[in-house]
């Protein structure tokens, strides 16, 4: 079974709709991250959380919100989706500070299309 | 601002060839560097992580090197196989420490021809 899972894997929605993407992990890691990947732009950090109830903005947080209500779960919401939020979204975890290197482990991704 | 560059964007080689994938970064004060593999439509798989104090890391047919002073890392793949076909991304973390964010390159898409 995958250590980091994301649901849904694919989603098509319309402009203005509210969307929630879910991430779950069985690795027991405290730190969780949300990234988006756009063709030709690489990965950009949206939000991250170092512990339950801890939320931090990343590079491109506008238009997004997150919730970390359990160690194993970190959800990303688009309150009112717009077409330029069409992208591949990744959740990641890391074991820092238990390991000193903060190596990150990624989920399989959610492909979101906003029409 | 840290920038990470991977050139070329795509590479095609015949099976069996040894190859080197390059990654360069503008700020040499890094904490560590991580190489990932991404298969089409899939997530990122961590391949190797090199701490700033290390010069290289090895895993099977993969060897990653780090030269902080010149702002470069290379991923060496020995005896390439069609199953190695994927996109390879490098990402660096600044010397602010383990709390600092990863900055990703755009990746190199590798195709290994049978």
Tab-separated table of C-alpha atoms in Angstrom, chain B residues 11-74:
chain	number	residue	atom	x	y	z
B	11	UNK	CA	17.478	13.501	-23.689
B	12	UNK	CA	17.274	10.315	-25.767
B	13	UNK	CA	19.918	7.592	-25.534
B	14	UNK	CA	20.288	3.969	-26.662
B	15	UNK	CA	19.968	1.236	-24.089
B	16	UNK	CA	23.201	0.367	-22.286
B	17	UNK	CA	24.706	3.834	-22.434
B	18	UNK	CA	26.127	5.473	-19.317
B	19	UNK	CA	24.724	8.965	-18.952
B	20	UNK	CA	24.960	12.086	-16.845
B	21	UNK	CA	22.113	14.431	-15.982
B	22	UNK	CA	23.106	17.926	-14.913
B	23	UNK	CA	21.638	20.275	-12.338
B	24	UNK	CA	22.931	23.773	-11.577
B	25	UNK	CA	21.886	26.220	-8.859
B	26	UNK	CA	22.641	29.884	-8.376
B	27	UNK	CA	23.074	30.080	-4.578
B	28	UNK	CA	25.830	27.738	-3.433
B	29	UNK	CA	24.859	28.040	0.236
B	30	UNK	CA	22.635	24.982	0.228
B	31	UNK	CA	21.625	22.630	3.036
B	32	UNK	CA	21.044	19.603	0.832
B	33	UNK	CA	20.038	18.524	-2.653
B	34	UNK	CA	17.536	15.851	-3.608
B	35	UNK	CA	17.107	13.988	-6.914
B	36	UNK	CA	13.650	12.681	-7.857
B	37	UNK	CA	12.228	10.519	-10.598
B	38	UNK	CA	8.749	11.219	-12.025
B	39	UNK	CA	6.955	8.791	-14.302
B	40	UNK	CA	4.236	10.168	-16.620
B	41	UNK	CA	1.105	11.025	-14.652
B	42	UNK	CA	2.687	9.805	-11.444
B	43	UNK	CA	4.172	11.264	-8.304
B	44	UNK	CA	7.798	11.940	-7.485
B	45	UNK	CA	10.021	9.179	-6.170
B	46	UNK	CA	13.015	10.223	-4.119
B	47	UNK	CA	16.189	8.747	-5.596
B	48	UNK	CA	19.077	10.264	-3.679
B	49	UNK	CA	19.639	13.014	-1.144
B	50	UNK	CA	23.046	14.641	-0.690
B	51	UNK	CA	23.827	16.726	2.357
B	52	UNK	CA	25.938	19.865	1.840
B	53	UNK	CA	28.861	18.175	3.608
B	54	UNK	CA	28.821	15.216	1.230
B	55	UNK	CA	30.358	14.901	-2.215
B	56	UNK	CA	28.316	11.993	-3.524
B	57	UNK	CA	25.687	9.374	-2.838
B	58	UNK	CA	25.147	6.035	-4.543
B	59	UNK	CA	22.156	3.751	-4.930
B	60	UNK	CA	22.454	0.797	-7.280
B	61	UNK	CA	23.194	2.084	-10.783
B	62	UNK	CA	22.696	5.686	-9.690
B	63	UNK	CA	25.381	8.016	-8.408
B	64	UNK	CA	24.767	11.641	-7.523
B	65	UNK	CA	27.579	14.097	-6.972
B	66	UNK	CA	27.583	17.575	-5.498
B	67	UNK	CA	29.984	20.465	-6.053
B	68	UNK	CA	28.677	23.328	-3.950
B	69	UNK	CA	31.381	25.793	-4.903
B	70	UNK	CA	30.470	25.594	-8.566
B	71	UNK	CA	26.742	25.223	-7.919
B	72	UNK	CA	26.427	21.897	-9.675
B	73	UNK	CA	25.147	18.398	-9.157
B	74	UNK	CA	25.163	15.457	-11.532
